[in-house]
mmCIF file of C-alpha atoms in Angstrom:
data_model
loop_
_atom_site.group_PDB
_atom_site.id
_atom_site.type_symbol
_atom_site.label_atom_id
_atom_site.label_comp_id
_atom_site.label_asym_id
_atom_site.label_seq_id
_atom_site.Cartn_x
_atom_site.Cartn_y
_atom_site.Cartn_z
ATOM 1 C CA MET A 29 70.027 -159.111 2.909
ATOM 2 C CA MET A 30 70.863 -161.553 5.595
ATOM 3 C CA ASP A 31 72.977 -159.892 7.365
ATOM 4 C CA TYR A 32 70.107 -155.929 6.705
ATOM 5 C CA SER A 33 67.739 -158.335 8.004
ATOM 6 C CA MET A 34 69.879 -159.397 10.674
ATOM 7 C CA ASN A 35 71.869 -156.670 12.123
ATOM 8 C CA GLY A 36 70.365 -153.995 9.877
ATOM 9 C CA ARG A 37 73.780 -153.464 8.161
ATOM 10 C CA VAL A 38 74.106 -152.242 4.564
ATOM 11 C CA GLN A 39 76.398 -153.874 2.947
ATOM 12 C CA GLY A 40 78.643 -152.782 0.570
ATOM 13 C CA THR A 41 80.603 -153.878 -2.838
ATOM 14 C CA TRP A 42 83.237 -156.214 -3.046
ATOM 15 C CA GLY A 43 84.400 -155.911 -6.285
ATOM 16 C CA ASN A 44 86.450 -159.083 -7.091
ATOM 17 C CA ARG A 45 87.074 -159.930 -3.379
ATOM 18 C CA ASN A 46 85.622 -162.433 -0.790
ATOM 19 C CA PRO A 47 86.260 -161.124 2.422
ATOM 20 C CA GLU A 48 87.158 -165.056 3.289
ATOM 21 C CA ARG A 49 89.106 -165.506 1.192
ATOM 22 C CA ALA A 50 92.604 -164.293 -0.103
ATOM 23 C CA PRO A 51 94.362 -163.789 -2.748
ATOM 24 C CA GLN A 52 90.860 -163.442 -4.141
ATOM 25 C CA GLY A 53 90.876 -161.720 -7.831
ATOM 26 C CA VAL A 54 91.366 -161.420 -11.235
ATOM 27 C CA TYR A 55 95.249 -161.664 -11.687
ATOM 28 C CA ARG A 56 96.621 -159.382 -15.378
ATOM 29 C CA CYS A 57 99.043 -162.466 -16.384
ATOM 30 C CA ALA A 58 100.926 -162.742 -19.456
ATOM 31 C CA GLY A 59 99.690 -162.459 -22.544
ATOM 32 C CA GLU A 60 97.584 -159.643 -24.329
ATOM 33 C CA ASP A 61 94.472 -159.182 -22.379
ATOM 34 C CA ALA A 62 94.770 -162.548 -20.016
ATOM 35 C CA TRP A 63 94.079 -163.159 -17.115
ATOM 36 C CA LEU A 64 93.771 -165.226 -14.563
ATOM 37 C CA ALA A 65 90.070 -165.860 -11.226
ATOM 38 C CA LEU A 66 92.151 -166.450 -8.777
ATOM 39 C CA SER A 67 91.312 -167.988 -4.675
ATOM 40 C CA CYS A 68 92.006 -169.225 -1.971
ATOM 41 C CA SER A 69 90.009 -170.020 0.635
ATOM 42 C CA SER A 70 92.639 -171.661 3.045
ATOM 43 C CA ASP A 71 96.145 -171.628 4.435
ATOM 44 C CA ALA A 72 96.669 -175.492 2.890
ATOM 45 C CA GLU A 73 95.296 -173.626 -0.126
ATOM 46 C CA PHE A 74 97.687 -170.640 -0.042
ATOM 47 C CA SER A 75 100.783 -172.892 0.537
ATOM 48 C CA ALA A 76 100.332 -174.456 -2.384
ATOM 49 C CA LEU A 77 99.668 -171.602 -4.172
ATOM 50 C CA CYS A 78 103.474 -170.353 -2.975
ATOM 51 C CA ARG A 79 104.980 -172.546 -4.439
ATOM 52 C CA ALA A 80 103.638 -172.785 -7.788
ATOM 53 C CA ILE A 81 104.460 -169.327 -8.013
ATOM 54 C CA ASP A 82 107.498 -169.818 -6.731
ATOM 55 C CA ARG A 83 107.263 -167.570 -3.413
ATOM 56 C CA PRO A 84 107.187 -170.154 -0.771
ATOM 57 C CA ASP A 85 108.721 -167.032 1.101
ATOM 58 C CA LEU A 86 104.953 -165.908 1.812
ATOM 59 C CA PRO A 87 102.937 -167.998 3.722
ATOM 60 C CA ALA A 88 106.336 -167.498 6.560
ATOM 61 C CA ASP A 89 104.901 -163.530 6.270
ATOM 62 C CA PRO A 90 102.961 -162.336 9.462
ATOM 63 C CA ARG A 91 101.087 -160.279 7.441
ATOM 64 C CA PHE A 92 100.131 -163.831 5.194
ATOM 65 C CA ALA A 93 100.354 -166.745 7.894
ATOM 66 C CA GLN A 94 96.776 -166.764 8.323
ATOM 67 C CA ARG A 95 94.250 -165.704 5.726
ATOM 68 C CA ASP A 96 93.002 -163.249 8.647
ATOM 69 C CA ALA A 97 96.095 -161.750 8.055
ATOM 70 C CA ARG A 98 96.286 -162.025 4.696
ATOM 71 C CA TRP A 99 92.727 -160.636 4.081
ATOM 72 C CA ALA A 100 94.332 -157.340 5.699
ATOM 73 C CA ASN A 101 97.376 -156.619 3.372
ATOM 74 C CA ARG A 102 95.749 -157.999 0.562
ATOM 75 C CA ASP A 103 96.641 -154.930 -2.141
ATOM 76 C CA ALA A 104 100.629 -156.186 -0.495
ATOM 77 C CA LEU A 105 99.775 -159.699 -1.610
ATOM 78 C CA ASP A 106 98.358 -158.905 -4.778
ATOM 79 C CA THR A 107 101.863 -156.595 -4.933
ATOM 80 C CA GLU A 108 103.529 -159.627 -4.279
ATOM 81 C CA MET A 109 102.663 -162.552 -6.102
ATOM 82 C CA ALA A 110 101.146 -159.924 -9.381
ATOM 83 C CA PRO A 111 105.305 -160.051 -11.327
ATOM 84 C CA TRP A 112 105.282 -163.465 -11.431
ATOM 85 C CA LEU A 113 101.578 -164.045 -12.312
ATOM 86 C CA GLU A 114 102.111 -161.318 -15.371
ATOM 87 C CA ALA A 115 104.994 -163.167 -16.402
ATOM 88 C CA HIS A 116 103.874 -166.341 -17.020
ATOM 89 C CA ASP A 117 100.830 -167.455 -19.251
ATOM 90 C CA ALA A 118 97.325 -168.654 -17.986
ATOM 91 C CA ASP A 119 96.261 -171.366 -18.728
ATOM 92 C CA ASP A 120 100.165 -172.540 -17.687
ATOM 93 C CA ILE A 121 99.993 -170.934 -14.079
ATOM 94 C CA VAL A 122 96.158 -173.671 -13.900
ATOM 95 C CA ARG A 123 98.574 -176.493 -15.815
ATOM 96 C CA ILE A 124 101.085 -175.588 -12.123
ATOM 97 C CA GLN A 125 98.370 -175.287 -9.922
ATOM 98 C CA ASP A 126 96.419 -178.406 -10.943
ATOM 99 C CA ILE A 127 100.508 -179.936 -9.919
ATOM 100 C CA TYR A 128 100.227 -178.132 -6.425
ATOM 101 C CA GLN A 129 96.938 -178.787 -5.566
ATOM 102 C CA ARG A 130 97.700 -183.070 -5.711
ATOM 103 C CA VAL A 131 101.093 -182.454 -3.569
#
């Protein structure tokens, strides 16, 4: 509403995504109808996530090195993360991510 009031722009819908966060979405995990809501708001959070999912290479990829690049390449990022997420239980992912967030 504020963007329309101030700038006359009508915002579309983003679904499970936010233009200031990437990755962000609801991702399939191992198990029947198992899903995990995931969101990274900073480069540090993204790096921690990448360590947790055994993909420490992703932050070095220019497509994913910074938040704006991750947003621009969000579909490719989701594709890179999907195999690991789909192979792991959502509860285990939360525990693993919690460990890496503290490091």
